[in-house]
């Protein structure tokens, strides 16, 4: 009877399988635990006649070893499988790296620079913390000229008695015109992209800092017609070949005559729509012929040379090109906003 039982368990052990470690543990308990089937056979050992004890003892030990080996072997395969799972596969491609995007202001600044570069303009640069001379005085803003109030200036050092000693955050990139003319005689053909600062409350339509691109061309016989042609070419390159421009008389202390330039509305093509307030036009920049007094202030002979200048706001153009409604989005670092420009490069 007990020998049959041994044979029976042996048979079961030869087909031993387990789905997972828990199932295997259940089998171990079934055969080898204190109340297990094999342990029970050891208890029965006492009841068999003495002459069978030797053979039975041997068989029981074999059976126990067999069960232990089987279960250990299965345990090993589970361990190996687990190890395989955790192994690092060095041939596997890396997770796709999240690429950043260019900031929309950088995208548009680059587009504008590219257009003017093709027309022969080179880049010029100047400091953001400027003295009064380069931001105002050399540009024909008289000390008590009300035009100084045109731009709400941030003062780094303010001198009540002598405004010409003020140090300011530049309120426009026209300061770079002055720096360039002081350094170099004509012909001068530059564009100066840069950040400018104005003391304004931050709203959807105004910010205390923004970006401008200044253009300056000085040579012999430069005329207003040259200015208009360059600006027409620029507008058509930037907004499309059907774009029209219109120049309206305006005032800047450093240009005479001065104008503001409108382009035909990029939404309705000039028909008139809500975007252009039904005028068909949207304003994009200020420009004019450099005032002879400005040339003279920087050491350029205004009887030989003339020139034009223009200045445009990069945020404004970006708003128009990409229909951004709120200026504040440009400086909030919201990745959802920035991601929208992934394809704009
Ligand atoms: N500097 C002017 C502004 O910030 C723009 C401008 C530049 C106008 C050059 C005329 C010529 O408003």
Tab-separated table of C-alpha atoms and ligand atoms in Angstrom:
chain	number	residue	atom	x	y	z
A	1	UNK	CA	0.000	0.000	0.000
A	2	UNK	CA	2.644	2.496	1.066
A	3	UNK	CA	4.833	1.380	-1.859
A	4	UNK	CA	1.988	2.090	-4.242
A	5	UNK	CA	1.578	5.502	-2.760
A	6	UNK	CA	5.266	6.179	-3.299
A	7	UNK	CA	4.992	5.103	-6.930
A	8	UNK	CA	1.928	7.251	-7.359
A	9	UNK	CA	3.628	10.386	-6.014
A	10	UNK	CA	6.720	9.607	-8.082
A	11	UNK	CA	4.523	9.536	-11.137
A	12	UNK	CA	2.981	12.907	-10.207
A	13	UNK	CA	6.406	14.401	-9.613
A	14	UNK	CA	7.600	13.389	-13.050
A	15	UNK	CA	4.853	15.534	-14.546
A	16	UNK	CA	5.235	18.392	-12.101
A	17	UNK	CA	4.433	21.805	-13.618
A	18	UNK	CA	3.729	25.180	-12.069
A	19	UNK	CA	2.293	28.322	-13.683
A	20	UNK	CA	4.026	30.697	-11.346
A	21	UNK	CA	5.829	30.929	-8.038
A	22	UNK	CA	2.653	30.845	-5.977
A	23	UNK	CA	1.519	27.642	-7.683
A	24	UNK	CA	4.940	26.162	-7.068
A	25	UNK	CA	4.788	27.067	-3.400
A	26	UNK	CA	1.412	25.351	-3.192
A	27	UNK	CA	3.005	22.185	-4.591
A	28	UNK	CA	5.841	22.378	-2.092
A	29	UNK	CA	3.277	22.593	0.686
A	30	UNK	CA	1.301	19.742	-0.831
A	31	UNK	CA	4.279	17.341	-0.787
A	32	UNK	CA	6.919	18.561	1.616
A	33	UNK	CA	5.400	20.689	4.358
A	34	UNK	CA	4.738	19.295	7.847
A	35	UNK	CA	1.348	18.113	6.734
A	36	UNK	CA	2.486	17.270	3.193
A	37	UNK	CA	1.928	13.937	1.482
A	38	UNK	CA	5.564	12.835	1.601
A	39	UNK	CA	5.933	13.879	5.233
A	40	UNK	CA	2.840	11.779	5.952
A	41	UNK	CA	4.518	8.752	4.405
A	42	UNK	CA	7.467	9.213	6.760
A	43	UNK	CA	4.973	9.065	9.615
A	44	UNK	CA	3.554	5.814	8.228
A	45	UNK	CA	7.069	4.395	8.198
A	46	UNK	CA	6.679	3.322	11.826
A	47	UNK	CA	3.749	1.075	11.002
A	48	UNK	CA	5.490	-1.133	8.380
A	49	UNK	CA	7.034	-4.493	9.358
A	50	UNK	CA	10.728	-4.372	10.302
A	51	UNK	CA	11.896	-6.372	7.302
A	52	UNK	CA	10.545	-3.763	4.880
A	53	UNK	CA	11.949	-0.792	6.730
A	54	UNK	CA	15.283	-0.745	5.002
A	55	UNK	CA	13.858	-0.727	1.479
A	56	UNK	CA	11.088	1.681	2.401
A	57	UNK	CA	13.491	4.073	4.115
A	58	UNK	CA	15.574	4.187	0.966
A	59	UNK	CA	12.552	4.769	-1.275
A	60	UNK	CA	11.141	7.458	0.964
A	61	UNK	CA	14.445	9.319	1.024
A	62	UNK	CA	14.672	9.056	-2.752
A	63	UNK	CA	11.160	10.365	-3.078
A	64	UNK	CA	11.808	13.296	-0.799
A	65	UNK	CA	15.003	14.150	-2.673
A	66	UNK	CA	13.216	13.863	-5.971
A	67	UNK	CA	10.459	16.240	-4.842
A	68	UNK	CA	12.954	18.711	-3.388
A	69	UNK	CA	15.054	18.672	-6.556
A	70	UNK	CA	12.029	19.064	-8.841
A	71	UNK	CA	10.665	21.997	-6.897
A	72	UNK	CA	14.063	23.676	-6.646
A	73	UNK	CA	14.608	23.239	-10.365
A	74	UNK	CA	11.284	24.885	-11.142
A	75	UNK	CA	12.124	27.690	-8.711
A	76	UNK	CA	15.368	28.261	-10.588
A	77	UNK	CA	13.576	28.612	-13.921
A	78	UNK	CA	11.273	31.218	-12.437
A	79	UNK	CA	14.262	33.122	-11.080
A	80	UNK	CA	15.978	32.984	-14.461
A	81	UNK	CA	12.865	34.262	-16.217
A	82	UNK	CA	12.638	37.146	-13.750
A	83	UNK	CA	16.262	38.010	-14.324
A	84	UNK	CA	15.731	37.975	-18.083
A	85	UNK	CA	12.836	40.382	-17.691
A	86	UNK	CA	14.938	42.889	-15.770
A	87	UNK	CA	17.903	42.663	-18.047
A	88	UNK	CA	18.846	45.894	-19.822
A	89	UNK	CA	18.554	45.517	-23.556
A	90	UNK	CA	21.340	47.673	-24.853
A	91	UNK	CA	20.240	47.199	-28.447
A	92	UNK	CA	16.858	48.751	-27.811
A	93	UNK	CA	16.438	52.253	-29.301
A	94	UNK	CA	16.446	55.076	-26.761
A	95	UNK	CA	13.176	56.726	-25.806
A	96	UNK	CA	12.494	59.506	-28.313
A	97	UNK	CA	14.170	62.597	-26.844
A	98	UNK	CA	11.761	65.515	-26.509
A	99	UNK	CA	13.160	68.214	-28.748
A	100	UNK	CA	12.660	71.818	-27.748
A	101	UNK	CA	11.316	74.371	-30.171
A	102	UNK	CA	12.484	77.781	-31.203
A	103	UNK	CA	10.601	80.554	-29.489
A	104	UNK	CA	8.100	82.205	-31.861
A	105	UNK	CA	9.872	85.537	-31.389
A	106	UNK	CA	13.130	83.908	-32.500
A	107	UNK	CA	11.396	82.286	-35.459
A	108	UNK	CA	10.016	85.598	-36.711
A	109	UNK	CA	13.169	87.564	-35.900
A	110	UNK	CA	15.115	85.095	-38.011
A	111	UNK	CA	12.632	85.383	-40.890
A	112	UNK	CA	12.961	89.177	-40.821
A	113	UNK	CA	16.752	89.100	-40.566
A	114	UNK	CA	16.908	86.673	-43.506
A	115	UNK	CA	14.840	88.972	-45.696
A	116	UNK	CA	16.996	92.017	-44.993
A	117	UNK	CA	20.216	90.003	-45.238
A	118	UNK	CA	19.290	89.114	-48.805
A	119	UNK	CA	19.009	92.857	-49.484
A	120	UNK	CA	22.549	93.410	-48.225
A	121	UNK	CA	21.845	94.519	-44.647
A	122	UNK	CA	24.308	93.309	-42.027
A	123	UNK	CA	23.689	92.829	-38.301
A	124	UNK	CA	24.606	95.439	-35.695
A	125	UNK	CA	24.333	95.316	-31.947
A	126	UNK	CA	24.348	97.617	-28.928
A	127	UNK	CA	23.817	97.547	-25.155
A	128	UNK	CA	20.421	97.338	-23.462
A	129	UNK	CA	21.539	99.611	-20.625
A	130	UNK	CA	22.235	102.856	-22.455
A	131	UNK	CA	23.123	106.447	-21.777
A	132	UNK	CA	20.765	109.287	-22.570
A	133	UNK	CA	22.869	110.380	-25.526
A	134	UNK	CA	22.363	107.213	-27.563
A	135	UNK	CA	18.689	106.714	-26.732
A	136	UNK	CA	17.526	110.343	-26.880
A	137	UNK	CA	19.890	113.281	-27.300
A	138	UNK	CA	21.762	112.109	-30.398
A	139	UNK	CA	18.395	111.213	-31.919
A	140	UNK	CA	17.217	114.787	-31.733
A	141	UNK	CA	15.150	114.566	-28.582
A	142	UNK	CA	15.758	118.022	-26.980
A	143	UNK	CA	16.281	117.961	-23.198
A	144	UNK	CA	12.814	119.359	-22.601
A	145	UNK	CA	11.316	117.920	-25.744
A	146	UNK	CA	7.917	116.450	-25.017
A	147	UNK	CA	8.810	113.603	-27.356
A	148	UNK	CA	10.869	112.099	-24.520
A	149	UNK	CA	7.546	111.259	-22.976
A	150	UNK	CA	6.564	109.319	-26.090
A	151	UNK	CA	8.320	106.344	-24.633
A	152	UNK	CA	7.860	105.594	-20.959
A	153	UNK	CA	11.427	105.014	-19.961
A	154	UNK	CA	12.904	102.864	-17.203
A	155	UNK	CA	15.718	104.766	-15.517
A	156	UNK	CA	18.799	103.029	-14.189
A	157	UNK	CA	20.266	106.345	-13.014
A	158	UNK	CA	18.076	109.407	-13.145
A	159	UNK	CA	19.458	112.894	-12.921
A	160	UNK	CA	16.844	115.558	-12.183
A	161	UNK	CA	18.980	118.589	-13.114
A	162	UNK	CA	20.645	117.240	-16.216
A	163	UNK	CA	18.699	114.637	-18.186
A	164	UNK	CA	21.647	114.111	-20.518
A	165	UNK	CA	23.394	112.265	-17.680
A	166	UNK	CA	20.622	109.710	-17.287
A	167	UNK	CA	21.269	106.000	-17.737
A	168	UNK	CA	18.240	104.117	-19.017
A	169	UNK	CA	17.069	100.768	-20.298
A	170	UNK	CA	16.872	101.491	-24.004
A	171	UNK	CA	13.310	102.183	-25.064
A	172	UNK	CA	14.018	101.538	-28.721
A	173	UNK	CA	16.727	100.008	-30.882
A	174	UNK	CA	17.336	103.380	-32.571
A	175	UNK	CA	20.210	103.748	-30.089
A	176	UNK	CA	22.135	101.236	-32.189
A	177	UNK	CA	21.817	103.566	-35.208
A	178	UNK	CA	23.747	106.172	-33.260
A	179	UNK	CA	26.391	103.726	-32.073
A	180	UNK	CA	26.931	102.496	-35.630
A	181	UNK	CA	27.139	105.963	-37.182
A	182	UNK	CA	29.648	107.040	-34.520
A	183	UNK	CA	31.882	104.123	-35.394
A	184	UNK	CA	31.638	104.048	-39.132
A	185	UNK	CA	31.292	106.346	-42.141
A	186	UNK	CA	28.738	105.552	-44.898
A	187	UNK	CA	27.820	103.487	-46.724
A	188	UNK	CA	25.991	101.985	-43.779
A	189	UNK	CA	23.369	99.306	-44.245
A	190	UNK	CA	22.460	97.573	-41.018
A	191	UNK	CA	19.651	95.952	-39.118
A	192	UNK	CA	19.738	95.749	-35.336
A	193	UNK	CA	17.508	93.229	-33.614
A	194	UNK	CA	17.234	93.621	-29.867
A	195	UNK	CA	15.193	93.788	-26.712
A	196	UNK	CA	13.757	97.120	-25.583
A	197	UNK	CA	12.038	98.229	-22.375
A	198	UNK	CA	9.157	100.544	-21.609
A	199	UNK	CA	7.507	101.351	-18.333
A	200	UNK	CA	4.039	100.150	-19.181
A	201	UNK	CA	1.471	98.142	-17.304
A	202	UNK	CA	1.543	94.542	-18.562
A	203	UNK	CA	-1.639	93.708	-20.462
A	204	UNK	CA	-2.620	91.583	-23.439
A	205	UNK	CA	-1.591	94.464	-25.706
A	206	UNK	CA	1.441	95.981	-23.962
A	207	UNK	CA	4.464	94.634	-22.120
A	208	UNK	CA	7.340	96.228	-20.247
A	209	UNK	CA	9.801	94.596	-22.617
A	210	UNK	CA	9.556	93.556	-26.215
A	211	UNK	CA	11.730	93.145	-29.297
A	212	UNK	CA	12.420	95.514	-32.129
A	213	UNK	CA	14.384	95.374	-35.328
A	214	UNK	CA	15.889	98.617	-36.473
A	215	UNK	CA	16.999	99.255	-40.023
A	216	UNK	CA	19.372	101.986	-41.198
A	217	UNK	CA	20.705	102.777	-44.630
A	218	UNK	CA	22.964	105.750	-45.252
A	219	UNK	CA	24.740	106.551	-48.482
A	220	UNK	CA	24.856	109.211	-51.163
A	221	UNK	CA	21.490	109.936	-52.806
A	222	UNK	CA	19.323	107.710	-50.666
A	223	UNK	CA	15.717	108.717	-51.164
A	224	UNK	CA	12.299	108.068	-49.704
A	225	UNK	CA	11.515	106.036	-52.828
A	226	UNK	CA	14.349	103.641	-51.879
A	227	UNK	CA	12.826	103.260	-48.446
A	228	UNK	CA	9.408	102.537	-49.847
A	229	UNK	CA	10.734	99.946	-52.291
A	230	UNK	CA	12.694	98.095	-49.612
A	231	UNK	CA	9.696	98.063	-47.289
A	232	UNK	CA	7.358	96.844	-50.027
A	233	UNK	CA	9.756	94.029	-50.820
A	234	UNK	CA	10.006	93.187	-47.118
A	235	UNK	CA	6.226	93.127	-46.619
A	236	UNK	CA	5.698	90.893	-49.635
A	237	UNK	CA	8.429	88.479	-48.584
A	238	UNK	CA	7.041	88.262	-45.065
A	239	UNK	CA	3.292	88.234	-45.666
A	240	UNK	CA	3.010	87.032	-49.262
A	241	UNK	CA	3.408	88.441	-52.788
A	242	UNK	CA	-0.041	90.048	-52.926
A	243	UNK	CA	0.616	92.216	-49.887
A	244	UNK	CA	0.193	95.959	-50.396
A	245	UNK	CA	1.722	98.707	-48.263
A	246	UNK	CA	0.676	102.227	-47.450
A	247	UNK	CA	2.693	104.976	-45.760
A	248	UNK	CA	0.947	107.476	-43.506
A	249	UNK	CA	2.637	110.704	-42.373
A	250	UNK	CA	3.780	110.492	-38.766
A	251	UNK	CA	6.260	112.007	-36.365
A	252	UNK	CA	9.545	110.833	-34.863
A	253	UNK	CA	12.163	113.308	-33.597
A	254	UNK	CA	14.940	111.539	-35.524
A	255	UNK	CA	13.358	111.251	-38.963
A	256	UNK	CA	12.028	113.853	-41.350
A	257	UNK	CA	9.743	113.179	-43.080
A	258	UNK	CA	8.408	110.366	-40.912
A	259	UNK	CA	5.808	107.754	-41.709
A	260	UNK	CA	4.005	104.783	-40.317
A	261	UNK	CA	3.593	101.824	-42.602
A	262	UNK	CA	0.474	99.719	-42.900
A	263	UNK	CA	0.179	96.442	-44.782
A	264	UNK	CA	-2.974	95.153	-46.381
A	265	UNK	CA	-4.780	92.959	-43.892
A	266	UNK	CA	-3.416	89.405	-44.040
A	267	UNK	CA	-6.802	87.959	-43.101
A	268	UNK	CA	-9.149	89.651	-45.565
A	269	UNK	CA	-6.582	90.783	-48.132
A	270	UNK	CA	-7.746	94.389	-47.811
A	271	UNK	CA	-11.492	93.830	-48.079
A	272	UNK	CA	-12.059	94.861	-44.481
A	273	UNK	CA	-12.774	92.501	-41.586
A	274	UNK	CA	-12.976	92.439	-37.812
A	275	UNK	CA	-9.222	91.905	-37.527
A	276	UNK	CA	-8.303	95.124	-39.364
A	277	UNK	CA	-11.261	96.949	-37.828
A	278	UNK	CA	-12.810	97.071	-41.313
A	279	UNK	CA	-10.094	99.371	-42.683
A	280	UNK	CA	-8.329	96.718	-44.788
A	281	UNK	CA	-4.964	97.805	-43.285
A	282	UNK	CA	-2.849	96.950	-40.243
A	283	UNK	CA	0.031	99.067	-38.964
A	284	UNK	CA	3.416	97.355	-38.721
A	285	UNK	CA	6.273	99.823	-38.447
A	286	UNK	CA	7.624	103.361	-38.143
A	287	UNK	CA	10.098	104.830	-40.596
A	288	UNK	CA	11.439	107.954	-42.232
A	289	UNK	CA	14.421	109.786	-43.688
A	290	UNK	CA	17.133	110.231	-41.069
A	291	UNK	CA	16.997	113.842	-39.864
A	292	UNK	CA	20.164	115.692	-40.968
A	293	UNK	CA	20.656	116.804	-37.351
A	294	UNK	CA	20.960	113.124	-36.360
A	295	UNK	CA	23.597	112.502	-39.032
A	296	UNK	CA	25.568	115.555	-37.875
A	297	UNK	CA	25.316	114.544	-34.191
A	298	UNK	CA	27.120	111.297	-35.052
A	299	UNK	CA	29.754	112.907	-37.261
A	300	UNK	CA	28.281	112.225	-40.697
A	301	UNK	CA	28.228	115.067	-43.229
A	302	UNK	CA	24.566	115.621	-44.065
A	303	UNK	CA	25.462	117.689	-47.146
A	304	UNK	CA	26.958	114.556	-48.725
A	305	UNK	CA	24.916	111.747	-47.227
A	306	UNK	CA	21.285	110.973	-46.633
A	307	UNK	CA	19.584	107.884	-45.347
A	308	UNK	CA	16.488	106.191	-44.147
A	309	UNK	CA	15.615	104.305	-40.994
A	310	UNK	CA	12.802	102.078	-39.891
A	311	UNK	CA	11.882	100.260	-36.726
A	312	UNK	CA	9.467	97.421	-36.209
A	313	UNK	CA	8.198	95.402	-33.283
A	314	UNK	CA	8.853	91.661	-33.546
A	315	UNK	CA	5.970	90.757	-31.194
A	316	UNK	CA	3.598	92.811	-33.312
A	317	UNK	CA	4.628	91.020	-36.507
A	318	UNK	CA	4.455	87.636	-34.761
A	319	UNK	CA	0.936	88.454	-33.578
A	320	UNK	CA	-0.066	89.295	-37.113
A	321	UNK	CA	1.559	86.239	-38.681
A	322	UNK	CA	0.383	83.701	-36.120
A	323	UNK	CA	-2.708	85.416	-34.719
A	324	UNK	CA	-1.417	85.492	-31.158
A	325	UNK	CA	-3.973	87.458	-29.204
A	326	UNK	CA	-2.141	88.012	-25.922
A	327	UNK	CA	1.395	89.430	-25.747
A	328	UNK	CA	1.950	87.907	-22.323
A	329	UNK	CA	2.060	84.412	-23.817
A	330	UNK	CA	5.480	85.187	-25.270
A	331	UNK	CA	7.095	85.407	-21.843
A	332	UNK	CA	5.136	82.832	-19.835
A	333	UNK	CA	7.119	79.788	-20.959
A	334	UNK	CA	3.980	77.718	-21.385
A	335	UNK	CA	5.175	74.684	-23.319
A	336	UNK	CA	1.701	74.171	-24.839
A	337	UNK	CA	1.953	77.591	-26.498
A	338	UNK	CA	5.564	77.095	-27.579
A	339	UNK	CA	4.805	73.637	-29.027
A	340	UNK	CA	2.376	75.223	-31.463
A	341	UNK	CA	5.365	76.677	-33.268
A	342	UNK	CA	7.076	73.312	-33.833
A	343	UNK	CA	6.420	73.444	-37.548
A	344	UNK	CA	7.164	77.145	-37.989
A	345	UNK	CA	10.945	76.880	-38.313
B	1	LIG	N1	12.253	103.989	-32.740
B	1	LIG	C1	10.898	104.140	-33.158
B	1	LIG	C2	9.981	103.543	-32.091
B	1	LIG	O1	10.434	102.789	-31.281
B	1	LIG	C3	10.635	103.450	-34.473
B	1	LIG	C4	11.393	104.080	-35.607
B	1	LIG	C5	12.662	103.640	-35.932
B	1	LIG	C6	10.817	105.100	-36.347
B	1	LIG	C7	13.329	104.225	-37.014
B	1	LIG	C8	11.476	105.679	-37.389
B	1	LIG	C9	12.738	105.229	-37.720
B	1	LIG	O2	8.805	103.823	-32.045
